[in-house]
XYZ file of C-alpha atoms in Angstrom:
772
model
C 0.000 0.000 0.000
C 0.993 3.629 -0.418
C 3.161 5.289 2.179
C 1.789 8.513 3.597
C 3.513 11.347 5.422
C 1.781 13.486 7.996
C 1.644 14.848 11.515
C 0.620 12.923 14.621
C -2.454 14.058 16.507
C -2.652 12.294 19.834
C -5.741 11.477 21.875
C -6.135 11.455 25.630
C -7.266 7.791 25.506
C -3.914 6.602 24.133
C -4.605 6.190 20.427
C -3.888 8.800 17.781
C -4.239 9.869 14.178
C -1.971 10.831 11.327
C -3.105 13.988 9.578
C -1.754 13.601 6.022
C 0.194 16.530 4.617
C -1.831 16.351 1.401
C -5.117 16.833 3.244
C -6.338 13.257 2.726
C -8.327 11.107 5.126
C -6.985 10.840 8.664
C -5.299 7.527 9.523
C -6.030 5.849 12.851
C -3.104 4.688 14.993
C -3.874 2.195 17.790
C -2.219 2.678 21.207
C 0.629 0.249 20.474
C 1.644 2.381 17.455
C 1.657 5.515 19.612
C 4.210 4.258 22.128
C 7.268 5.548 20.240
C 5.740 8.783 18.926
C 4.277 11.902 20.445
C 1.676 14.463 19.490
C 2.900 16.727 16.625
C 5.707 14.392 15.469
C 5.951 14.005 11.701
C 5.891 10.396 10.506
C 5.614 8.142 7.493
C 2.941 5.458 7.788
C 1.423 2.674 5.729
C -2.274 1.783 5.866
C -2.486 -1.880 6.861
C -6.207 -2.430 7.425
C -9.595 -0.903 8.165
C -10.549 -0.820 11.846
C -13.945 -1.917 13.153
C -15.350 1.557 12.525
C -14.236 1.541 8.906
C -11.342 3.950 9.396
C -7.976 3.338 7.723
C -5.536 2.022 10.321
C -1.842 2.663 9.907
C 1.549 1.406 10.988
C 4.392 3.812 11.658
C 7.296 3.141 9.293
C 9.529 6.088 10.068
C 9.665 9.075 12.391
C 10.621 11.871 10.012
C 10.901 14.673 12.517
C 10.397 15.066 16.229
C 8.349 18.052 17.326
C 10.575 20.763 18.737
C 7.751 22.301 20.746
C 8.325 22.080 24.504
C 5.843 20.294 26.734
C 4.006 22.124 29.512
C 2.784 20.262 32.574
C 2.818 19.877 36.340
C 5.846 18.448 38.113
C 4.934 15.407 40.226
C 6.788 12.932 42.396
C 5.517 9.359 42.604
C 7.349 6.699 44.613
C 10.529 8.732 44.433
C 10.294 9.182 40.670
C 10.044 12.716 39.259
C 7.828 13.215 36.244
C 5.815 15.840 34.409
C 2.181 15.164 33.510
C 1.558 17.091 30.253
C -1.158 19.702 30.437
C -2.102 18.788 26.870
C -3.490 15.281 27.297
C -2.931 14.528 23.614
C 0.685 13.751 24.460
C -0.516 10.585 26.157
C 2.698 9.862 28.118
C 4.236 11.359 31.234
C 7.773 12.690 30.863
C 10.410 11.302 33.241
C 12.643 13.961 34.800
C 16.014 13.003 36.329
C 16.479 14.574 39.747
C 19.444 16.518 38.412
C 17.233 18.088 35.699
C 14.550 19.520 37.984
C 16.299 22.806 38.576
C 14.483 25.137 40.963
C 11.045 23.611 40.403
C 9.049 22.081 43.229
C 6.239 19.536 43.350
C 2.948 20.758 41.869
C 4.382 23.672 39.926
C 3.698 24.215 36.223
C 6.914 23.806 34.242
C 8.164 23.793 30.673
C 10.024 20.635 29.675
C 12.487 20.049 26.862
C 12.861 16.423 25.788
C 16.330 14.911 26.022
C 15.249 11.418 25.010
C 12.209 10.681 22.830
C 9.836 7.849 23.702
C 10.624 4.311 22.598
C 8.563 1.158 22.255
C 9.465 0.170 25.784
C 10.539 3.438 27.341
C 8.960 6.724 28.360
C 10.264 10.072 27.134
C 12.866 11.788 29.306
C 13.286 15.535 29.653
C 14.602 18.429 31.686
C 12.894 21.457 33.173
C 13.839 24.590 31.230
C 11.344 27.057 32.720
C 9.230 27.278 35.861
C 5.928 29.084 35.227
C 4.636 28.963 38.810
C 1.720 27.526 40.737
C -1.307 26.306 38.833
C -3.603 28.852 40.519
C -1.351 31.868 39.967
C -3.099 34.792 38.228
C -2.598 34.620 34.465
C -1.283 31.052 34.522
C -3.899 29.959 31.990
C -2.460 32.404 29.434
C 1.138 31.368 30.127
C 0.129 27.759 29.497
C -1.903 28.512 26.360
C 0.761 30.525 24.528
C 3.263 27.700 25.029
C 0.791 24.903 24.443
C -0.234 26.300 21.046
C 3.152 27.714 20.127
C 2.004 31.339 20.084
C 5.041 33.641 19.818
C 4.809 35.883 22.890
C 8.252 37.475 23.091
C 9.618 39.813 20.440
C 13.164 39.258 19.203
C 15.811 41.665 20.439
C 16.336 42.943 16.897
C 12.640 43.736 16.667
C 12.630 45.578 20.007
C 15.751 47.527 19.061
C 14.204 48.626 15.770
C 10.961 49.647 17.489
C 12.902 51.624 20.075
C 14.665 53.563 17.314
C 11.388 54.698 15.738
C 10.311 58.320 16.318
C 7.812 59.249 18.999
C 5.642 61.247 16.609
C 5.077 61.895 12.906
C 8.015 63.793 11.408
C 7.868 66.411 8.678
C 9.657 64.090 6.251
C 6.952 61.448 6.786
C 4.258 63.821 5.510
C 5.744 64.283 2.057
C 3.575 63.246 -0.876
C 0.582 62.767 1.405
C -2.801 64.448 1.383
C -3.338 66.611 4.464
C -6.625 65.557 6.074
C -5.948 67.033 9.497
C -8.840 69.481 9.047
C -11.322 66.707 8.202
C -13.159 65.677 11.408
C -12.344 61.975 11.234
C -13.340 60.057 14.379
C -12.640 56.628 15.817
C -15.442 54.443 17.200
C -14.330 51.494 19.338
C -15.065 49.593 22.513
C -14.492 51.099 25.946
C -11.478 48.865 26.571
C -9.811 49.308 23.156
C -6.197 50.481 23.168
C -5.216 50.292 19.500
C -7.205 52.392 17.038
C -6.511 51.403 13.453
C -9.522 52.960 11.670
C -11.265 56.312 11.557
C -14.320 57.412 9.554
C -15.976 60.526 8.186
C -19.069 60.975 6.002
C -20.787 63.871 4.282
C -23.652 64.173 1.785
C -22.566 64.273 -1.846
C -24.014 64.304 -5.345
C -23.584 61.019 -7.171
C -24.517 61.759 -10.746
C -27.892 63.482 -10.544
C -28.912 61.797 -7.326
C -28.134 62.257 -3.672
C -25.535 60.067 -2.095
C -22.663 60.016 0.339
C -18.923 60.521 0.425
C -17.413 58.085 2.920
C -13.795 58.285 4.041
C -12.270 55.299 5.810
C -8.765 56.092 7.100
C -6.610 53.153 8.195
C -3.332 53.338 10.129
C -0.402 53.231 7.690
C 1.576 50.461 9.368
C 3.465 49.696 6.152
C 5.242 53.067 6.364
C 7.027 51.971 9.540
C 7.208 48.194 9.011
C 9.385 47.628 5.973
C 9.401 44.290 4.157
C 12.017 41.961 5.621
C 12.818 44.172 8.616
C 13.087 42.610 12.112
C 9.639 43.957 13.034
C 8.218 42.508 9.808
C 9.786 39.093 10.457
C 8.241 38.917 13.933
C 4.884 40.197 12.652
C 4.799 37.551 9.918
C 5.587 34.825 12.432
C 2.670 35.901 14.621
C 0.361 36.783 11.687
C -2.275 38.105 14.094
C -2.750 39.554 17.542
C -4.124 37.092 20.086
C -6.776 38.297 22.516
C -7.337 36.831 25.967
C -9.408 38.147 28.855
C -7.270 40.877 30.462
C -4.294 40.341 28.134
C -3.343 40.781 24.487
C -0.392 39.231 22.645
C 0.075 41.933 19.965
C 1.347 41.354 16.453
C 3.424 44.536 16.636
C 5.507 46.026 19.455
C 3.533 48.301 21.759
C 5.291 51.437 20.523
C 3.603 50.843 17.160
C 0.342 49.107 18.095
C -0.651 51.524 20.872
C 1.494 54.485 19.884
C 2.888 55.543 16.533
C 0.382 53.608 14.391
C -2.655 53.937 16.631
C -5.045 56.698 15.543
C -5.132 58.278 18.977
C -7.196 61.450 19.416
C -5.756 64.890 18.728
C -2.394 63.711 17.365
C -1.153 63.503 13.791
C -0.950 60.031 12.302
C -0.097 58.575 8.904
C -2.887 56.672 7.199
C -4.079 55.036 4.006
C -7.469 56.333 2.916
C -10.253 54.681 0.974
C -12.398 57.542 -0.344
C -15.779 56.319 -1.648
C -18.836 57.762 -3.362
C -21.896 55.725 -2.378
C -25.361 56.008 -3.892
C -28.605 56.220 -1.951
C -29.101 52.512 -2.735
C -25.789 51.626 -1.093
C -23.854 50.955 -4.290
C -20.206 52.028 -4.451
C -20.201 54.397 -7.422
C -16.489 55.287 -7.326
C -13.506 55.033 -5.021
C -9.876 56.055 -4.742
C -6.945 55.208 -2.466
C -4.277 57.629 -1.315
C -1.772 58.061 1.520
C -2.587 60.881 3.926
C -1.849 62.439 7.269
C -4.799 62.834 9.639
C -5.815 63.816 13.134
C -8.575 62.012 14.954
C -10.922 64.700 16.261
C -12.773 62.486 18.748
C -12.359 59.062 20.302
C -15.906 57.699 20.502
C -17.073 54.474 22.112
C -19.848 52.335 20.664
C -21.966 53.138 23.699
C -21.604 56.892 23.199
C -22.429 56.770 19.492
C -25.436 54.510 20.093
C -26.735 56.941 22.715
C -26.303 59.931 20.368
C -28.044 58.179 17.478
C -30.902 57.151 19.781
C -31.388 60.675 21.138
C -29.784 63.609 19.315
C -30.920 65.951 22.116
C -29.731 63.831 25.002
C -26.854 64.356 27.392
C -24.352 62.427 25.251
C -25.310 64.460 22.197
C -24.852 67.696 24.126
C -21.322 66.628 25.139
C -20.393 66.087 21.468
C -22.656 68.651 19.826
C -20.128 69.550 17.119
C -19.971 65.905 15.934
C -23.681 65.030 15.986
C -24.302 65.960 12.337
C -21.266 63.904 11.246
C -22.581 60.884 13.106
C -25.997 61.313 11.505
C -24.346 61.353 8.081
C -22.509 58.132 9.008
C -25.821 56.599 9.997
C -27.271 57.706 6.677
C -24.602 55.953 4.616
C -24.916 52.940 6.904
C -28.630 52.713 6.126
C -27.848 52.832 2.399
C -25.162 50.133 2.703
C -27.534 48.001 4.757
C -30.113 48.254 1.960
C -27.508 46.976 -0.501
C -26.560 44.157 1.871
C -30.146 42.984 2.035
C -30.532 43.288 -1.730
C -27.542 41.056 -2.471
C -28.778 38.478 0.079
C -25.835 38.401 2.484
C -26.196 35.943 5.344
C -27.049 37.879 8.495
C -28.037 35.947 11.608
C -28.336 37.995 14.772
C -26.457 36.525 17.716
C -25.078 37.854 20.959
C -21.416 38.090 21.894
C -20.402 37.445 25.476
C -17.718 39.101 27.552
C -15.789 37.559 30.417
C -15.361 40.022 33.277
C -12.418 39.116 35.506
C -11.301 40.387 38.902
C -7.796 41.582 39.770
C -6.660 37.971 40.288
C -7.791 36.911 36.809
C -10.809 34.941 38.021
C -14.193 35.284 36.376
C -16.563 37.612 38.191
C -19.341 37.236 35.654
C -20.071 36.516 32.016
C -22.271 39.100 30.387
C -23.773 39.593 26.934
C -22.015 42.157 24.765
C -24.794 44.204 23.228
C -24.419 44.924 19.505
C -25.781 48.352 18.722
C -26.359 50.491 15.650
C -22.879 51.912 16.260
C -21.303 48.466 15.837
C -23.220 47.856 12.617
C -22.363 51.296 11.294
C -18.630 50.709 11.628
C -18.978 47.173 10.301
C -20.591 48.323 7.053
C -18.031 51.090 6.567
C -15.185 48.597 6.964
C -16.845 46.111 4.614
C -17.115 48.787 1.944
C -13.407 49.638 2.240
C -12.435 45.962 2.111
C -14.507 45.413 -1.042
C -12.868 48.400 -2.731
C -9.439 47.029 -1.782
C -10.179 43.655 -3.363
C -11.530 45.324 -6.500
C -8.515 47.648 -6.738
C -6.083 44.716 -6.582
C -8.103 42.662 -9.067
C -8.628 45.439 -11.603
C -4.912 46.171 -11.609
C -4.084 42.457 -12.014
C -1.792 42.247 -9.012
C -1.157 39.309 -6.745
C -2.408 39.606 -3.181
C -4.376 37.821 -0.478
C -8.150 37.624 -0.737
C -10.458 36.656 2.095
C -12.312 33.737 0.532
C -15.381 32.004 1.919
C -16.763 29.313 -0.343
C -20.261 27.885 -0.294
C -21.206 24.583 1.357
C -19.559 21.408 0.102
C -21.835 18.847 -1.592
C -21.590 16.633 1.506
C -22.628 19.388 3.892
C -25.337 20.522 1.510
C -26.824 17.026 1.401
C -26.841 16.837 5.212
C -28.523 20.234 5.413
C -31.142 19.274 2.845
C -32.000 16.130 4.787
C -32.281 18.130 7.984
C -34.527 20.815 6.457
C -36.762 18.143 4.971
C -37.068 16.323 8.298
C -37.988 19.595 10.008
C -40.707 20.366 7.453
C -39.025 23.471 6.040
C -40.670 24.148 2.692
C -37.819 26.211 1.196
C -35.282 23.896 -0.404
C -31.745 24.431 -1.648
C -30.456 23.748 -5.156
C -27.130 22.214 -6.106
C -25.451 25.634 -6.118
C -27.239 27.692 -3.482
C -26.753 31.423 -3.172
C -26.364 33.338 0.102
C -29.843 34.750 -0.452
C -31.258 31.213 -0.320
C -29.897 30.796 3.200
C -31.216 34.174 4.230
C -34.640 33.295 2.767
C -34.779 30.134 4.889
C -33.803 32.106 7.977
C -36.552 34.655 7.363
C -39.136 31.985 6.512
C -38.496 30.168 9.800
C -37.868 33.106 12.114
C -41.266 32.809 13.848
C -41.048 29.057 14.461
C -40.347 27.830 18.009
C -37.365 25.862 16.654
C -35.970 28.826 14.694
C -32.677 28.874 16.588
C -32.132 25.172 15.921
C -32.665 25.693 12.175
C -30.435 28.769 12.045
C -27.693 26.911 13.892
C -27.731 24.156 11.286
C -27.604 26.733 8.486
C -24.499 28.252 10.044
C -22.765 24.912 10.516
C -23.228 23.930 6.907
C -20.886 26.658 5.735
C -17.151 26.421 5.213
C -14.277 28.173 6.895
C -12.963 31.450 5.500
C -9.306 31.454 4.456
C -6.642 33.716 2.983
C -5.620 32.813 -0.545
C -4.315 34.568 -3.696
C -7.022 32.835 -5.742
C -10.224 34.844 -5.535
C -13.426 32.804 -5.481
C -15.639 35.272 -3.641
C -17.117 35.493 -0.176
C -20.261 33.386 0.158
C -21.465 34.635 3.541
C -21.154 38.304 2.662
C -22.270 37.754 -0.957
C -19.284 39.592 -2.428
C -17.581 38.614 -5.686
C -14.237 39.758 -4.267
C -13.280 40.558 -0.710
C -10.076 41.126 1.242
C -8.880 42.521 4.553
C -7.554 46.087 4.505
C -8.830 47.709 7.683
C -6.811 46.168 10.545
C -3.077 46.182 9.730
C -2.152 46.679 13.397
C -3.505 43.257 14.343
C -3.607 41.235 11.082
C -0.667 40.556 8.777
C -2.814 39.968 5.641
C -4.057 43.563 5.952
C -0.461 44.783 6.042
C 0.275 42.852 2.844
C -2.796 44.360 1.168
C -1.575 47.858 2.100
C 1.787 47.138 0.479
C 0.148 45.909 -2.718
C -2.128 48.971 -2.919
C 0.831 51.290 -2.360
C 2.790 49.542 -5.109
C -0.105 50.079 -7.530
C -0.246 53.770 -6.641
C 3.510 54.020 -7.190
C 3.281 52.052 -10.450
C 5.635 49.379 -9.126
C 5.122 45.746 -8.222
C 5.234 44.402 -4.680
C 7.265 41.199 -4.466
C 6.741 38.924 -1.508
C 10.125 38.206 0.119
C 11.613 34.746 0.552
C 9.751 32.788 3.197
C 11.427 31.906 6.496
C 12.352 28.369 7.502
C 9.738 25.931 6.157
C 6.974 25.163 8.611
C 3.514 23.646 8.583
C 2.266 25.971 5.825
C 5.174 25.132 3.530
C 4.763 21.373 4.096
C 1.054 21.596 3.265
C 1.755 23.729 0.211
C 4.348 21.265 -1.082
C 1.966 18.347 -0.645
C -0.911 20.265 -2.224
C 1.224 21.054 -5.262
C 2.313 17.428 -5.514
C -1.337 16.355 -5.443
C -2.178 18.839 -8.196
C 0.640 17.550 -10.342
C -0.445 13.948 -9.842
C -4.143 14.606 -10.420
C -5.394 14.177 -13.998
C -6.685 17.358 -15.604
C -9.553 17.554 -18.030
C -7.883 20.211 -20.114
C -4.241 21.139 -20.514
C -2.974 23.955 -18.352
C -1.769 27.147 -19.920
C 1.972 27.489 -19.385
C 2.884 30.196 -16.903
C 6.078 32.207 -16.736
C 8.440 30.895 -14.089
C 8.462 34.238 -12.243
C 4.649 34.346 -12.125
C 4.568 30.780 -10.858
C 7.048 31.559 -8.085
C 5.030 34.626 -7.124
C 1.811 32.622 -6.897
C 3.493 29.955 -4.772
C 4.837 32.578 -2.387
C 1.383 34.113 -1.962
C -0.196 30.678 -1.475
C 2.288 29.888 1.275
C 1.611 33.258 2.934
C -2.140 32.587 2.794
C -1.741 29.152 4.344
C 0.504 30.558 7.055
C -1.869 33.401 7.960
C -4.929 31.121 7.917
C -3.223 28.528 10.131
C -2.039 31.130 12.637
C -5.475 32.693 12.746
C -6.869 29.309 13.769
C -4.028 28.893 16.275
C -4.963 32.204 17.880
C -8.621 31.182 18.087
C -7.725 27.843 19.659
C -5.488 29.475 22.251
C -8.196 32.019 23.122
C -10.821 29.296 23.502
C -8.482 27.241 25.660
C -8.006 30.129 28.076
C -11.736 30.836 28.176
C -12.428 27.152 28.830
C -9.902 27.139 31.694
C -11.458 30.223 33.253
C -14.971 28.833 32.923
C -13.991 25.510 34.459
C -12.340 27.249 37.391
C -15.412 29.448 37.714
C -17.814 26.491 37.666
C -15.828 24.639 40.349
C -17.309 27.177 42.756
C -20.822 26.237 41.609
C -20.710 22.445 41.940
C -24.107 21.071 42.917
C -26.005 24.174 41.859
C -28.931 23.983 39.438
C -29.472 26.137 36.359
C -31.869 26.447 33.455
C -30.359 26.043 30.022
C -30.843 25.086 26.414
C -29.440 22.222 24.351
C -26.826 23.727 22.030
C -25.496 20.538 20.405
C -26.480 16.888 20.149
C -24.111 13.950 19.644
C -24.279 10.201 19.871
C -22.915 10.289 23.431
C -25.077 13.046 24.915
C -26.195 16.627 24.643
C -24.349 19.873 25.279
C -26.278 22.452 27.274
C -25.614 26.180 27.512
C -26.701 27.774 30.777
C -28.972 30.788 30.401
C -27.532 32.873 33.232
C -23.839 32.026 32.886
C -23.284 31.421 29.144
C -21.279 28.323 30.066
C -21.570 25.067 28.160
C -21.337 21.546 29.557
C -22.172 17.967 28.682
C -25.139 15.922 29.835
C -23.842 12.438 29.079
C -26.260 9.946 27.588
C -26.044 7.924 30.791
C -27.760 10.823 32.555
C -30.754 10.959 30.220
C -32.668 7.984 31.606
C -32.799 4.200 31.804
C -33.637 3.429 28.191
C -32.132 3.264 24.726
C -31.609 6.563 22.935
C -31.191 6.823 19.185
C -29.159 9.639 17.647
C -30.977 10.954 14.594
C -28.336 12.794 12.606
C -30.822 14.262 10.135
C -32.889 15.885 12.887
C -29.927 16.407 15.215
C -31.659 14.894 18.217
C -31.573 12.000 20.677
C -34.846 10.130 21.014
C -35.829 7.627 23.706
C -37.156 4.385 22.224
C -39.528 3.561 25.052
C -40.902 6.955 26.105
C -40.378 8.951 22.939
C -38.567 11.671 24.911
C -36.327 13.638 22.616
C -33.575 16.154 23.050
C -32.692 18.402 20.131
C -30.976 21.751 19.638
C -33.132 24.342 21.370
C -34.706 21.971 23.915
C -35.147 23.625 27.305
C -33.714 21.678 30.246
C -32.735 22.143 33.869
C -29.384 20.767 34.946
C -27.126 20.431 37.958
C -23.360 21.024 37.816
C -21.999 17.559 38.665
C -18.311 17.547 37.706
C -15.571 19.909 36.555
C -12.316 18.695 35.006
C -9.902 21.626 34.842
C -7.142 19.646 33.117
C -9.515 18.326 30.462
C -11.400 21.653 30.153
C -14.686 19.801 30.671
C -17.846 20.542 32.586
C -20.426 17.798 33.195
C -24.072 18.392 34.004
C -26.703 16.090 35.421
C -30.286 16.374 34.189
C -32.724 17.498 36.873
C -35.849 15.367 36.696
C -38.423 17.951 37.690
C -38.418 19.372 34.147
C -41.267 18.370 31.800
C -40.141 15.843 29.218
C -40.220 16.680 25.534
C -42.314 14.024 23.849
C -41.795 12.726 20.350
C -44.980 14.383 19.248
C -44.046 17.818 20.506
C -41.607 20.238 19.011
C -38.434 21.046 20.877
C -38.868 24.271 22.744
C -36.421 27.068 22.261
C -36.062 30.622 23.451
C -38.176 33.287 21.756
C -36.726 34.676 18.554
C -35.800 37.969 20.162
C -34.091 36.382 23.146
C -30.355 36.707 23.551
C -28.441 34.286 21.352
C -24.785 33.485 21.661
C -22.834 34.943 18.782
C -20.459 32.078 18.344
C -22.965 29.228 18.126
C -19.875 27.191 18.890
C -21.437 23.837 19.525
C -19.005 20.952 19.845
C -19.434 17.915 17.660
C -17.629 14.631 18.199
C -15.581 13.731 15.156
C -13.859 10.519 14.194
C -10.988 11.285 16.575
C -13.294 11.304 19.584
C -12.775 14.961 20.342
C -15.140 17.886 20.288
C -14.749 20.337 17.443
C -16.066 23.854 17.720
C -18.520 24.754 15.013
C -17.464 28.363 15.272
C -13.833 27.697 14.299
C -14.432 29.792 11.262
C -11.744 32.334 11.038
C -14.626 34.657 10.163
C -13.585 37.475 12.408
C -16.207 39.690 13.955
C -19.566 40.739 12.598
C -18.424 40.943 8.994
C -18.478 37.169 8.713
C -21.254 35.837 10.909
C -21.178 32.340 9.519
C -19.711 29.118 10.880
C -18.711 25.830 9.325
C -20.035 22.457 10.268
C -17.680 20.076 11.954
C -17.412 16.419 11.017
C -20.611 14.577 11.769
C -20.641 12.043 14.553
C -20.845 8.466 13.463
C -23.520 6.949 11.265
C -26.924 8.315 10.289
C -28.537 6.812 13.365
C -26.556 5.836 16.450
C -27.824 3.737 19.333
C -26.423 4.049 22.815
C -27.273 2.277 26.033
C -28.145 4.751 28.795
C -27.406 3.436 32.282
C -29.390 5.316 34.859
C -27.016 4.540 37.730
C -23.755 5.450 36.019
C -21.486 7.768 37.989
C -19.803 10.955 36.836
C -16.820 9.046 35.439
C -19.033 7.612 32.728
C -18.565 10.765 30.713
C -14.815 11.004 30.965
C -13.914 9.307 27.691
C -16.822 10.278 25.520
C -17.080 13.889 26.567
C -15.047 16.673 25.107
C -14.216 20.294 25.611
C -17.381 21.874 26.857
C -16.453 25.495 26.770
C -18.561 27.884 24.719
C -16.817 30.334 22.490
C -17.300 33.518 24.446
C -16.149 36.518 22.498
C -14.239 37.984 25.417
C -11.636 39.619 23.288
C -10.639 42.507 25.496
C -9.777 45.277 23.097
C -10.454 43.217 19.997
C -12.482 44.918 17.308
C -15.277 42.857 15.826
C -15.908 44.844 12.746
C -14.294 43.697 9.537
């Protein structure tokens, strides 16, 4: 059989999987094949058989490369033997630590371990302590663990810091040359109360568009590319990070603080360099014309979303009186927003209203409360302005035939579309989807079902059917937003793709060509790119390819690698953020063991149901053994568990009352027990859900058990903020109908193997801007 190369993905139960470099089907490795390898090692395997579940099972032929990533865990001493139990249970083996390699660490502390001897068939891995992080309950420990666990770069290189230190404190006269002076234009920033970096400012005024009324909208974005030159130490570190990472109470920035919060941030009443997208927009919300140019600006006011929402709601109120000179400008912004919203509705963009949540921590980093983050007209106003600028950026690059990174979101795959069709049919939804659905078709279904009691369940399934957005030089449109071309231009302080787009736009204005520099040492993105290219070469083509110049081919490959790198690091940042939020929620729920709460089923699997608590916005698992003493069938089409004897069913949106029964901080899991005083949902009744106007979690991040036995978040979309309010569906659990035996007397340990990460994706992003 063919030999396949890929990366190991371990599992807490001892087995593992090989994730092929070419993106093929995952290969199961039984526990005996995992003894000599660790999570993230690169191996060559051969498929030897199909296991009892029909998965390809492999045998490790060669260990190509050992993972260089250190292991984080707690130092323990058992029977005189020192060892470290990895915090990431996917490693599957404890690491032996010689007494001489302990350093200053003491029992119970969280440490970072570097392997000195890899595992063998009959021997555990051996390592040495290279860093002591502290006690497990120290404030901020969850972040220290996450950045190391997911390999998030959190320390800038000395060269980068030295270069940042040498930058000026303010805009110099030489920097203003060949720039339009916009300091007299009353541009304003609108951000959250806790924002520290301001990378966009807006201004709007009425204008004539042809013979009709319209708007002139200016979107000014911090000109990071002026200070971060291609290939410079700051640029190298920024590319490695690719994005800022937001945790509750802490941010790991993409750029040094002198740039992100200082020289590049559009702080009020100081001069700043910017790139401007100047647009003429019709009364119907169509972009009639646009231009880009470098400028120097001065933010006249630093608004918060709350302030702008209050002014728009009452132009004679106290907030309006405080900012009387800016009220008319804000009304003009609301006018162009209304026009852009009309265009959004006309093109059929997917727009499901959900509610973000915010984790509020005390001074020790512990959760005080989890509250909904209200999305106001001010949020939507900024969102639409940023979308318009991003669309113009994509069009500008495309019209000028330059290479760059697009933000691509493709429609549902045929497999996901078939699953969605079956679900809609089983739920009696009359609107059906064709083989190539449009975004408007999804929006039509959402509107047609919005008054049904199971509306949230249907909308959740619509969201899950969609794919993940990625960065790529090949433009194939943005399905969720219903744009033919879309990119990211508006956040260069926190996203590297935006910085690249700025450089491309500047090169067009200068009539030059931006060339992506040589990539750093090959990593995951380069391996995947190489395998993808090999697959393309091996795959038969229906028509011969047009020969491309060698230079053009190299340019395309460089942009593809950059897109893969940025997309992968975006997902890494999301995973690290979710891990920290899960840790905090588990620690928070340990204080509420035994308490009862009302909640709603947010996901259904073959091993139980996930429930989100109404008051706390925390998600946990009710294992199937807690549902009652009968057989339950998992109906994948309807996404529900149904009792064979009583007909009781649990589907997405079902109201339940639960008790907090178990919290596993290491596994990031929360287990609930069903409280029996709740009325059962019979097979003949529809699952109850909250009213349509009730608060809904923005993320809709409902875990689904995939073939590796782990929960996958449906909201791992990479669709940042409100611009991209769509989420992909994770791999479906098992067969079309699963049967499981529910044991009424099973203890809390019954859920330990089948359950998975039960943390909801709370959008507690500190200063993160959810706009574009």
